[in-house]
Coordinates of C-alpha atoms in Angstrom, one line a residue:
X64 CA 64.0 43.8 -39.5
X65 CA 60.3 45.2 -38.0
X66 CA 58.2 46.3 -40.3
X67 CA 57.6 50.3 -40.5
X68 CA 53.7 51.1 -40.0
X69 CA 52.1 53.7 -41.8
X70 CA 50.9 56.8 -40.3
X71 CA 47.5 56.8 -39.4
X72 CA 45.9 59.8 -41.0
X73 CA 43.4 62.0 -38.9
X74 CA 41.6 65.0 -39.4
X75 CA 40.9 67.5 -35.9
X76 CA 38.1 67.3 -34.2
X77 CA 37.3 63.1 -35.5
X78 CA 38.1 60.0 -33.7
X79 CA 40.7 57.7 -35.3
X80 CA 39.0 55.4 -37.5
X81 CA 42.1 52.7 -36.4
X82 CA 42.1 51.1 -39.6
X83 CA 38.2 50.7 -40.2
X84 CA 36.8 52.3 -42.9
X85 CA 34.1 54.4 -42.6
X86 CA 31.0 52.9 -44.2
X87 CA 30.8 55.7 -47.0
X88 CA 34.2 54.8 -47.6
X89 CA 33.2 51.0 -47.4
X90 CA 33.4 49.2 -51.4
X91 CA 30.1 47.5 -52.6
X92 CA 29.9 44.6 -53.3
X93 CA 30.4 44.7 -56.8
X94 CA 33.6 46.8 -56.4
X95 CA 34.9 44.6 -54.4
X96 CA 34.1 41.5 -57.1
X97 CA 35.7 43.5 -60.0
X98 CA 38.9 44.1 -58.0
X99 CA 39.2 40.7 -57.2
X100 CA 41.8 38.8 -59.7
X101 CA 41.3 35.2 -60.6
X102 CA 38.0 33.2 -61.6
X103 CA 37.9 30.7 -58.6
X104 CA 38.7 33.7 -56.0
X105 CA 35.8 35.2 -57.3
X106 CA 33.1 32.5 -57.7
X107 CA 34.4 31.6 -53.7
X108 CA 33.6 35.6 -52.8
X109 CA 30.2 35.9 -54.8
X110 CA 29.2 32.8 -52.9
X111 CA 30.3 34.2 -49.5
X112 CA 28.2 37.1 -50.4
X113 CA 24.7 35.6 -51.5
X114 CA 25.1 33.5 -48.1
X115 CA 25.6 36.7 -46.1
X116 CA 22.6 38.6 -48.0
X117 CA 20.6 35.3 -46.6
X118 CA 21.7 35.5 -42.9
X119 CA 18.9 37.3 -40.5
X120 CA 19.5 41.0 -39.1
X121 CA 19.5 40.1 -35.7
X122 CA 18.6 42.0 -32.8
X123 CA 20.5 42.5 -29.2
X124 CA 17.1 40.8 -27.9
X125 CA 17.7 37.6 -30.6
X126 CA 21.3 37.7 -29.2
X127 CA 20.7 37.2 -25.7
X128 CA 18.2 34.4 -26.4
X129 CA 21.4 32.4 -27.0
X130 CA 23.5 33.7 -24.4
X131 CA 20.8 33.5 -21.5
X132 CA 19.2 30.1 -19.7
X133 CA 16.1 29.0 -21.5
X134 CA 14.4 29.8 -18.1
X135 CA 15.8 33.5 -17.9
X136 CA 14.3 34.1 -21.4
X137 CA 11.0 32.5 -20.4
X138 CA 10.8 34.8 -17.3
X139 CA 11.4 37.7 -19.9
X140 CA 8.9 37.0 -21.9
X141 CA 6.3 36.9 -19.2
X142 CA 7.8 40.2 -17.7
X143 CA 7.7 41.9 -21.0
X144 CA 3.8 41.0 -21.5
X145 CA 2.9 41.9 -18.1
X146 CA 2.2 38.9 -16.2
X147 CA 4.3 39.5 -13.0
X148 CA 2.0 37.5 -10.8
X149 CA 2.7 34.5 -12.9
X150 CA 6.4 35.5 -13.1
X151 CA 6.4 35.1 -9.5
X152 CA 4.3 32.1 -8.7
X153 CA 7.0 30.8 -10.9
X154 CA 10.0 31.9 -9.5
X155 CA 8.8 30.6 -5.7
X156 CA 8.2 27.5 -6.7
X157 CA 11.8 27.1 -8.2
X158 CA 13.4 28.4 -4.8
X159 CA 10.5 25.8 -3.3
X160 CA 12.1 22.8 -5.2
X161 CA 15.8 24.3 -4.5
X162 CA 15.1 24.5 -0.7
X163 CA 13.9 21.1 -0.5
X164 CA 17.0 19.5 -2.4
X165 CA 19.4 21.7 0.2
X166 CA 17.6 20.5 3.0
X167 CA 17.4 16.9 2.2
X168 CA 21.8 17.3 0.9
X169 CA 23.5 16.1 -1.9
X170 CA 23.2 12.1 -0.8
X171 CA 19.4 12.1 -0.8
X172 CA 17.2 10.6 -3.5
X173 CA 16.2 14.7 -4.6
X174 CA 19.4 15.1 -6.0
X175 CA 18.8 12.6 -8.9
X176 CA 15.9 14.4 -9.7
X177 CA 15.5 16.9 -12.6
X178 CA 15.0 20.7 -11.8
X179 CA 12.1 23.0 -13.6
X180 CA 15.1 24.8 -14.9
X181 CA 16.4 22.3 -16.9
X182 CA 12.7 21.2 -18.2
X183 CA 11.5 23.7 -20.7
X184 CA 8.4 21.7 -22.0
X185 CA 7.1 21.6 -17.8
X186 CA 8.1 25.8 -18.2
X187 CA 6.0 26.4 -21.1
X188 CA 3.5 24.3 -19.7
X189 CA 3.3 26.3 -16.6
X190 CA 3.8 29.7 -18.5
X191 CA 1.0 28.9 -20.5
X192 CA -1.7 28.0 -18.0
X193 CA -0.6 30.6 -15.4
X194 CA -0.7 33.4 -17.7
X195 CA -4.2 32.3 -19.0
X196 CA -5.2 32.4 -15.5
X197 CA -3.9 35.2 -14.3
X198 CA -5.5 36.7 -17.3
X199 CA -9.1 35.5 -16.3
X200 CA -8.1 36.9 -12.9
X201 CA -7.9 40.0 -14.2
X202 CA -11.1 39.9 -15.8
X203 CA -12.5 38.8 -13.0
X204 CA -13.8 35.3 -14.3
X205 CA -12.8 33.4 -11.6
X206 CA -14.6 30.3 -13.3
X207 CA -12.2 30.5 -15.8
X208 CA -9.2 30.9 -13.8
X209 CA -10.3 28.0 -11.5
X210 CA -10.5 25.5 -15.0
X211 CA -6.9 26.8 -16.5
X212 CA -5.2 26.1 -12.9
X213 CA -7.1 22.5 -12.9
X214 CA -6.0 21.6 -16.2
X215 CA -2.6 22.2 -15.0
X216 CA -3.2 20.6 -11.8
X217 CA -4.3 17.4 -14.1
X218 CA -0.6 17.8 -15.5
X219 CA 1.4 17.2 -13.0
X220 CA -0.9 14.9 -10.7
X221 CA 0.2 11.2 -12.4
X222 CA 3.3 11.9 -11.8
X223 CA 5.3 11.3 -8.8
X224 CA 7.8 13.6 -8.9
X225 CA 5.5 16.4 -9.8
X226 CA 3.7 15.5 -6.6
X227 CA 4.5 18.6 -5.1
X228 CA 3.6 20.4 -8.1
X229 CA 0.1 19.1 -8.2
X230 CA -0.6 20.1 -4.3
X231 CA 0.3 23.4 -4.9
X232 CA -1.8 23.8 -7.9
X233 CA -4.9 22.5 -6.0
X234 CA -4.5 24.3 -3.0
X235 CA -4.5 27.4 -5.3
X236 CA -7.7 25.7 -7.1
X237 CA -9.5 25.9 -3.9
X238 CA -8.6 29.6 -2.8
X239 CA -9.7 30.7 -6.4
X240 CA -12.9 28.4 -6.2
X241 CA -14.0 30.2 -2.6
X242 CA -14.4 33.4 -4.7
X243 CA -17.0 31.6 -7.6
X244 CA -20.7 32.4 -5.9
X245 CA -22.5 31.6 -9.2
X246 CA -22.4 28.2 -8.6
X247 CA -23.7 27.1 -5.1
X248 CA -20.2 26.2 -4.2
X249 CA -20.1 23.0 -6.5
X250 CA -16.3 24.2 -7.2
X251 CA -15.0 24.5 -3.7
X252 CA -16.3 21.0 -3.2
X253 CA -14.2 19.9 -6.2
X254 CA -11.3 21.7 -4.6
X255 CA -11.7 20.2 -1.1
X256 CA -12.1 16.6 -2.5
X257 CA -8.6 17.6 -4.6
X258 CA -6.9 19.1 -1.9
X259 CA -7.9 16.1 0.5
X260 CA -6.6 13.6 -2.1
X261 CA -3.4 15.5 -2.2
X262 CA -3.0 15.6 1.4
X263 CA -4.1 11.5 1.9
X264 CA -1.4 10.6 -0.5
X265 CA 1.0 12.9 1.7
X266 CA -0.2 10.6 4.7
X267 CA -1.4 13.7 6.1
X268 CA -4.7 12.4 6.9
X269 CA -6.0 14.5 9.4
X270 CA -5.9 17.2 7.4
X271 CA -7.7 15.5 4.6
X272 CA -10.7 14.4 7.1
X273 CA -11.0 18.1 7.2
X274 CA -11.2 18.9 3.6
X275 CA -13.1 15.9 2.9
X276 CA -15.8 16.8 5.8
X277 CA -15.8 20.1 3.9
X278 CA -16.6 18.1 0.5
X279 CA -19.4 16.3 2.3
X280 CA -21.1 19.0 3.8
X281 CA -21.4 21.1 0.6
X282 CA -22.9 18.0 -1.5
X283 CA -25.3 17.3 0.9
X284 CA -27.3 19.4 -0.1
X285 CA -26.9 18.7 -3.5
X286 CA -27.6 14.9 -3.4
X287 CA -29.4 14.5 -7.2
X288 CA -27.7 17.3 -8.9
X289 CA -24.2 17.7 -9.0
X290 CA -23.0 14.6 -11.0
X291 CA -19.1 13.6 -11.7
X292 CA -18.7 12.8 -15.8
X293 CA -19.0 9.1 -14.5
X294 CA -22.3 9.5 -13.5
X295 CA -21.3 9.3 -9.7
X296 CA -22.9 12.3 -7.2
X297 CA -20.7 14.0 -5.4
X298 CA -22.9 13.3 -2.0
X299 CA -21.8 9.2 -2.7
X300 CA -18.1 10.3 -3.8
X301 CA -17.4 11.9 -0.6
X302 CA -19.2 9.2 1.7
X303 CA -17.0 7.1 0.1
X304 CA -13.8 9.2 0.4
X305 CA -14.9 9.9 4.4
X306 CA -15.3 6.1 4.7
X307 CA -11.6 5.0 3.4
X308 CA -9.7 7.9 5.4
X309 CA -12.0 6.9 8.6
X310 CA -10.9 3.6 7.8
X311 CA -7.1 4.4 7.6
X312 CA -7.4 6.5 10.7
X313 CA -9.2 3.9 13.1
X314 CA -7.0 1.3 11.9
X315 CA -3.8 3.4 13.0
X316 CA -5.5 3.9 16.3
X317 CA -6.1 0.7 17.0
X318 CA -2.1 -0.6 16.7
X319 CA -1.3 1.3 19.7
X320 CA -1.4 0.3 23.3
X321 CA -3.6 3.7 24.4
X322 CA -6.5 3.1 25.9
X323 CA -8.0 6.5 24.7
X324 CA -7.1 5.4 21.5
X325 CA -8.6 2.6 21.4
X326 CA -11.7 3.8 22.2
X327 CA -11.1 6.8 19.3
X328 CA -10.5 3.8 17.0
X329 CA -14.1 2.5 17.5
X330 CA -15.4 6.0 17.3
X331 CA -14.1 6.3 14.1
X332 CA -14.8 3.1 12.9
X333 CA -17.9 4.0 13.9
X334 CA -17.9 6.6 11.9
X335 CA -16.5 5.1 8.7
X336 CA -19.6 2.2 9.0
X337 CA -22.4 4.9 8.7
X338 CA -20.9 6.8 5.8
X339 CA -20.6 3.4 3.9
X340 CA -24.0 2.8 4.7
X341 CA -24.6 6.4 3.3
X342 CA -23.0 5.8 0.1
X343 CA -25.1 3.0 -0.7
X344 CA -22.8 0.7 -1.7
X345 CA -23.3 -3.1 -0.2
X346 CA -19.7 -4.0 -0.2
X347 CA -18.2 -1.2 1.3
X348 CA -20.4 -1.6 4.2
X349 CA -19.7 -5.2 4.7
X350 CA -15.9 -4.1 4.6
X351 CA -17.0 -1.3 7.4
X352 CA -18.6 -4.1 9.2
X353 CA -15.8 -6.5 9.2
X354 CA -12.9 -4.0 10.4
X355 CA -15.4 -2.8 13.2
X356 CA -15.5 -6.1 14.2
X357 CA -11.9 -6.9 14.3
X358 CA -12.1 -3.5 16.3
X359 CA -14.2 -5.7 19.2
X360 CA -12.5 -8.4 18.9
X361 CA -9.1 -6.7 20.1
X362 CA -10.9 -5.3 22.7
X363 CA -12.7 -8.4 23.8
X364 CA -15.6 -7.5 23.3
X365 CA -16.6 -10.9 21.4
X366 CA -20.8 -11.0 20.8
X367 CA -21.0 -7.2 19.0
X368 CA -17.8 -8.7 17.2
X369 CA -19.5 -11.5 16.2
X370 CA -22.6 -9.6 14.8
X371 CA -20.2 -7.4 12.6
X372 CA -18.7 -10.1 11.4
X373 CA -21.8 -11.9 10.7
X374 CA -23.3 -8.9 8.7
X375 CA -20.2 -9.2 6.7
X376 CA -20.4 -12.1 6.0
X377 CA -24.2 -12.3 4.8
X378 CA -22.8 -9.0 3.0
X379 CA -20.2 -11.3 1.2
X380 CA -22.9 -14.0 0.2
X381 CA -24.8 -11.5 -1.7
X382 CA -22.4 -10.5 -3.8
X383 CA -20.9 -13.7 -4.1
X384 CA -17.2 -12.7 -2.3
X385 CA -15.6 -16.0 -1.9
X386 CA -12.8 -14.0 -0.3
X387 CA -14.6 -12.2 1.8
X388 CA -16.4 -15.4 2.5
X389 CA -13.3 -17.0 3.6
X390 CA -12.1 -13.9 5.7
X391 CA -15.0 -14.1 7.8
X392 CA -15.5 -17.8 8.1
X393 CA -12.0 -17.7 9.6
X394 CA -12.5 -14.5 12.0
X395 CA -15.9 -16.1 13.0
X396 CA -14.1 -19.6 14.0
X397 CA -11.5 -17.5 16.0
X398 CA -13.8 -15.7 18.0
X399 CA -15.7 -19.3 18.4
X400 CA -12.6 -20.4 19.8
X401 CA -11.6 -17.8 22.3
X402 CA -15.4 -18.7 23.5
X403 CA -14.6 -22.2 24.2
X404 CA -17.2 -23.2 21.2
X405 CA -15.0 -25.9 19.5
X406 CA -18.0 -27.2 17.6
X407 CA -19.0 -23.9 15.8
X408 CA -15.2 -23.3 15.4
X409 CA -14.4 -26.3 13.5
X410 CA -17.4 -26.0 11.4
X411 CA -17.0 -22.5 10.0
X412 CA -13.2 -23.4 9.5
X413 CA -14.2 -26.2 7.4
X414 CA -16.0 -23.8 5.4
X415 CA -13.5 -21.9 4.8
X416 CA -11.2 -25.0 3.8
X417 CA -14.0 -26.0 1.6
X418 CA -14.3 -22.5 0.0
X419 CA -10.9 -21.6 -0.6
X420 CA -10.2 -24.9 -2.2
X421 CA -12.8 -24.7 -4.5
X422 CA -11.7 -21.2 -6.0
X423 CA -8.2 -22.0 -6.1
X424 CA -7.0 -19.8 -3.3
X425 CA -3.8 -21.8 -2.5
X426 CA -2.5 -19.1 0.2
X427 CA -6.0 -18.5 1.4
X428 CA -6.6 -22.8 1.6
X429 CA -3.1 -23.1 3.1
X430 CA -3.9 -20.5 5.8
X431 CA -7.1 -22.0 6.7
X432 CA -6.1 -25.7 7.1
X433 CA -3.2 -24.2 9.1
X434 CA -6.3 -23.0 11.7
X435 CA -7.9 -25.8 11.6
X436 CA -5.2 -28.0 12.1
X437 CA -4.8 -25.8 15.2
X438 CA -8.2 -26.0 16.5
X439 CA -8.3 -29.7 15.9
X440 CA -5.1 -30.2 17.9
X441 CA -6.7 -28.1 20.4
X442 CA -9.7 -30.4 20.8
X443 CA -7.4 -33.7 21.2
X444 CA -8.9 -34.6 17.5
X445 CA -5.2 -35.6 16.4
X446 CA -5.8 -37.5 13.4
X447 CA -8.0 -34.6 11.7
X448 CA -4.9 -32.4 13.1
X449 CA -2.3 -34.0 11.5
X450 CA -4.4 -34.2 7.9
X451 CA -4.9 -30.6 7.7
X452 CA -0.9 -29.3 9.2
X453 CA 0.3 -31.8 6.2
X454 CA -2.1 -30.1 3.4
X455 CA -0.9 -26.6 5.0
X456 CA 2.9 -28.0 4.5
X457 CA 3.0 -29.6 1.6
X458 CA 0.7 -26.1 0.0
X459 CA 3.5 -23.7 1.7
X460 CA 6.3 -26.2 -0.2
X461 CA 4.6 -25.3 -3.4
X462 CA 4.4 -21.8 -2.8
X463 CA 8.1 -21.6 -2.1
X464 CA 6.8 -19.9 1.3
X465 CA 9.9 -20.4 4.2
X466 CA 7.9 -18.8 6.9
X467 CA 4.9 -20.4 6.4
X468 CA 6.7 -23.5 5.7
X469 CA 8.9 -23.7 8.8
X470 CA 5.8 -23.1 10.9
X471 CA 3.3 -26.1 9.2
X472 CA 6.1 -28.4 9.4
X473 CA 6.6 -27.9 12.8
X474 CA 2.7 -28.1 13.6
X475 CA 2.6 -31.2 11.6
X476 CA 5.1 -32.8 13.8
X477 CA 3.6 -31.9 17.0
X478 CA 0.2 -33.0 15.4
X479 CA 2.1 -36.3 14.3
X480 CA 3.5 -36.4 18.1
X481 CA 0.2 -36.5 19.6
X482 CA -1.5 -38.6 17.5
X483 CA 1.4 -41.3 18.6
X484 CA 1.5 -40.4 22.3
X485 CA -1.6 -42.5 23.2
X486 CA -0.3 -45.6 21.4
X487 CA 3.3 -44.7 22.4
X488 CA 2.2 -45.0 26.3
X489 CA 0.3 -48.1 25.6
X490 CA 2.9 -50.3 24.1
X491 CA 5.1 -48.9 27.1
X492 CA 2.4 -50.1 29.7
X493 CA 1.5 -53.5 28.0
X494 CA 5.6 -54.2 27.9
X495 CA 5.2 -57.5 26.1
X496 CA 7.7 -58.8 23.1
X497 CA 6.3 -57.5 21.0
X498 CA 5.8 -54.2 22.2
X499 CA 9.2 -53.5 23.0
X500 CA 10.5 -54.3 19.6
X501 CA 8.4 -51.9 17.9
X502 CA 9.8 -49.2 20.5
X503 CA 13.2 -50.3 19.4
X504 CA 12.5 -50.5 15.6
X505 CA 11.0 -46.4 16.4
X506 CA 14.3 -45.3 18.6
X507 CA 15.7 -46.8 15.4
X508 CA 14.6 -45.6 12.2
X509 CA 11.4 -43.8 13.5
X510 CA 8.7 -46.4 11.7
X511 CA 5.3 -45.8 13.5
X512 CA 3.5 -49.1 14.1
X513 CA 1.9 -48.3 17.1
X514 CA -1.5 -48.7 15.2
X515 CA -1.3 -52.1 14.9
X516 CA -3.0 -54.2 17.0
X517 CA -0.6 -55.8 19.9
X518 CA -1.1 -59.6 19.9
X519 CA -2.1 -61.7 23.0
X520 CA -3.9 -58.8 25.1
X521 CA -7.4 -57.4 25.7
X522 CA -8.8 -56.2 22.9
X523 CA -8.4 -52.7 22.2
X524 CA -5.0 -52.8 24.1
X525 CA -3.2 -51.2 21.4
X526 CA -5.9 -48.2 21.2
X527 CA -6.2 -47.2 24.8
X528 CA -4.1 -46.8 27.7
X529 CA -3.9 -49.8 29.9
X530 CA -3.1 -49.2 33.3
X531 CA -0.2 -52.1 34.6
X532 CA -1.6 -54.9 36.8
X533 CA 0.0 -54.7 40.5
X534 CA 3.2 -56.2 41.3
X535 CA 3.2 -60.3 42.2
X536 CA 4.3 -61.4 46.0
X537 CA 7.6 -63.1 45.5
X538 CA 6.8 -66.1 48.0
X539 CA 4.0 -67.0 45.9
X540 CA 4.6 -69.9 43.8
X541 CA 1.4 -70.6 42.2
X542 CA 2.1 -69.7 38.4
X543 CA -0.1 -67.8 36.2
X544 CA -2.5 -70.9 34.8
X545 CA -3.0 -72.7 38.4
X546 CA -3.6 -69.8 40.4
X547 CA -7.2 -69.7 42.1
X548 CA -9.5 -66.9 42.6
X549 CA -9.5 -67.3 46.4
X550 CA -5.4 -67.2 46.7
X551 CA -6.0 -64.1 44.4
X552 CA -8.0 -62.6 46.9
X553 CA -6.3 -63.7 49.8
X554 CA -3.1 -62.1 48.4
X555 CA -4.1 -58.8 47.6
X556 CA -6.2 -58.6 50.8
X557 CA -2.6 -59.4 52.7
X558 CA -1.2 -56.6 50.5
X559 CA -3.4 -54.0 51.1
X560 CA -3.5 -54.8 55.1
X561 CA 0.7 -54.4 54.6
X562 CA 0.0 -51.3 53.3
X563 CA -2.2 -49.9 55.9
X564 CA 0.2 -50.6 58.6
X565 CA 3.3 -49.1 56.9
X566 CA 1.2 -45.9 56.5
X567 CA 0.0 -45.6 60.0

């Protein structure tokens, strides 16, 4: 049977109270202890009491902490303290990273990648050095808001992922840097050098040309004073900086089949020589000299080739390169080559064998007995040929190299194959016993002993090609000991009259 509910008691004119009691109604805490029967009941509700006295009061604000994203209540707090601008730098650069990850859909290699949402130590980072700056914006110390934006830059900059991060942050570096004047404009070099960085390891480099022509031009004028913490000036930091993105440029230029290119290629190359020459530095011009060369050389242009290549290699000497040594001995022998100079070749090949297998270079050594081998096969020098193709095989066998492997063994046979020919083709002419059981043992099991000497025949028979003596008249019947030199005669002057009248 239901229970019967008591009436709820009301006054007019107040709200039902719907079984709460009113809090001057409400028991303290010691009422409520002293109408509690039983000892355990109330140890349990005096220690439920002193742990409630201990909680904190907390506010709708404390609430919503715990109910909102960590990244809502970071946006908040920079709301609530005034820094909108940072708020919304902050905010594009979410939708940024969100647009990217939509565009490249849910299969690409984006989608693995954290969010800023979910990373509150990159938030606070970011909150912290974009409200300091926009704080020194405000105050108009520009100076200062330049530094707090490059400290963040320096953040994000070894990582890969933050890539993006780290452009924008420079790119922002150099707008803010335009507006310092108190400096000579040593800061919007900084920035353009940054900025071009960025855009290089974007493969944008074009764009970073610019920027870094914009780096050079303001340290010119400044070639003693402004210093980097290493010591270096800016002037020899951004010669060097123009020098590798020339460099990377030219060398693009060059793989393509343009003629205009081509000749933008050695422009730039050009280009990339003198400000290695500015920069002072010995090697980096040598390096200029050498890709200018290789420049020439595609072009065929051969003798300037050769006298890039020849100041990078005395370039090389000085500073005691052995691999630069070796780069050029073997560019220098190729161009030799396409010359026709087989002498000068073959010598600045052997010092690159000679080099390289001194210092231990095994690929480098393998590579240039390999061209060597070729330019001794080229010359008919078949025994030198077929030295070097079996160093370069039996080198390419240790380095577990199958390319290079397949080729060299392939050159060593061909070398092996011409050394033989000669002697091949003399025991073939000569034709005696002996001879044609050394070309059946070789149809056989392949044994080369055509560099013995073949018994019973001129001397050097077995070394030279011997051309067959002309076929014996049949009627004759003189043998080979009793013939006379007069029947001789007679007999091949009756031939060659035989011959005469069959041709007329």
């Amino acid at each position: 049977m239901a229970a019967i509910l008591p009436a709820i008691k009301s006054t007019t004119g107040s709200s039902p109270s719907y079984g709460k009691p009113n809090q001057g109604q409400m028991p303290k805490t010691g009422e409520r202890l002293k109408n509690i029967q039983g000892r355990r009941d109330r140890q349990a509700a005096e220690k439920s009491a002193q742990l409630r006295s201990q909680l904190p009061f907390l506010r709708k604000q404390d609430i919503a902490k715990f109910r909102n994203s960590y990244k809502h209540n970071l946006c908040l707090d920079m709301l609530t303290e005034g820094y909108h601008l940072s708020f919304c730098e902050l905010i594009n650069l979410i939708h940024q990273q969100h647009e990217r990850r939509e565009a490249a859909g849910p299969e690409s290699f984006l989608w693995t990648k954290p969010v800023l949402p979910d990373q509150p130590e990159k938030l606070d980072m970011m909150k912290m050095y974009l409200t300091r700056a926009e704080a020194a914006s405000r105050l108009g110390n520009f100076a200062e808001e330049y530094h707090s934006r490059y400290d963040l830059a320096q953040v994000f900059k070894d990582n890969p992922d933050d890539q993006w991060l780290a452009d924008h942050v420079f790119s922002t570096c150099l707008e803010v840097a335009k507006k310092v004047s108190t400096d000579g404009g040593k800061m919007q070099s900084e920035g353009h050098c940054n900025v071009g960085l960025c855009l290089q390891k974007s493969r944008n480099y074009r764009e970073a040309a610019k920027h870094f022509e914009a780096y050079y031009k303001l340290a010119q004028n400044h070639k003693q004073d402004w210093k980097m913490t290493n010591g270096t000036s800016f002037y020899s930091d951004a010669c060097i900086k123009l020098y590798h993105i020339y460099t990377i440029i030219g060398t693009e230029l060059g793989r393509t089949a343009e003629q205009e290119d081509k000749e933008v290629s050695l422009e730039t190359l050009k280009q990339a020589l003198e400000m290695a020459k500015n920069s002072q530095d010995k090697k980096l011009e040598g390096e200029a000299s050498y890709n200018l060369g290789m420049a020439y050389q595609k072009i065929n242009e051969l003798d300037t080739a050769l006298s890039h290549l020849f100041n990078f290699y005395e370039s090389c000497q000085g500073d005691s390169n052995s691999e630069g040594i070796g780069r050029a001995c073997d560019s220098i022998a190729k161009i030799y080559a396409r010359q026709g100079n087989k002498e000068k070749s073959v010598e600045f090949l052997k010092r690159f064998v000679e080099l390289t297998e001194k210092t231990g270079l095994e690929k480098e050594y393998c590579l240039a007995c390999h061209n060597l081998g070729n330019v001794c096969n080229s010359v008919g020098n078949y025994d030198e040929a077929t030295e070097y193709f079996s160093k370069a095989y039996n080198i390419s066998r240790a380095l577990a190299d199958p390319e290079s492997t397949n080729v060299n063994r392939v050159q060593y046979g061909i070398a092996m194959a011409h050394r033989m020919m000669g002697k091949f083709a003399n025991h073939i002419v000569v034709g005696d016993r002996t001879c044609i059981t050394r070309l059946a043992e070789w149809k056989s099991v392949r044994a080369d002993e055509f560099s013995k000497p073949i018994p019973d025949t001129v001397p050097g028979a077995a070394y030279h090609v011997v051309l067959p003596p002309p076929p014996e008249d049949t009627n004759t019947e003189e043998s080979v000991g009793e013939a006379s030199t007069e029947a001789t005669a007679s007999e091949a002057a009756k031939t060659e009259e035989e011959e005469d009248n069959k041709t007329e």
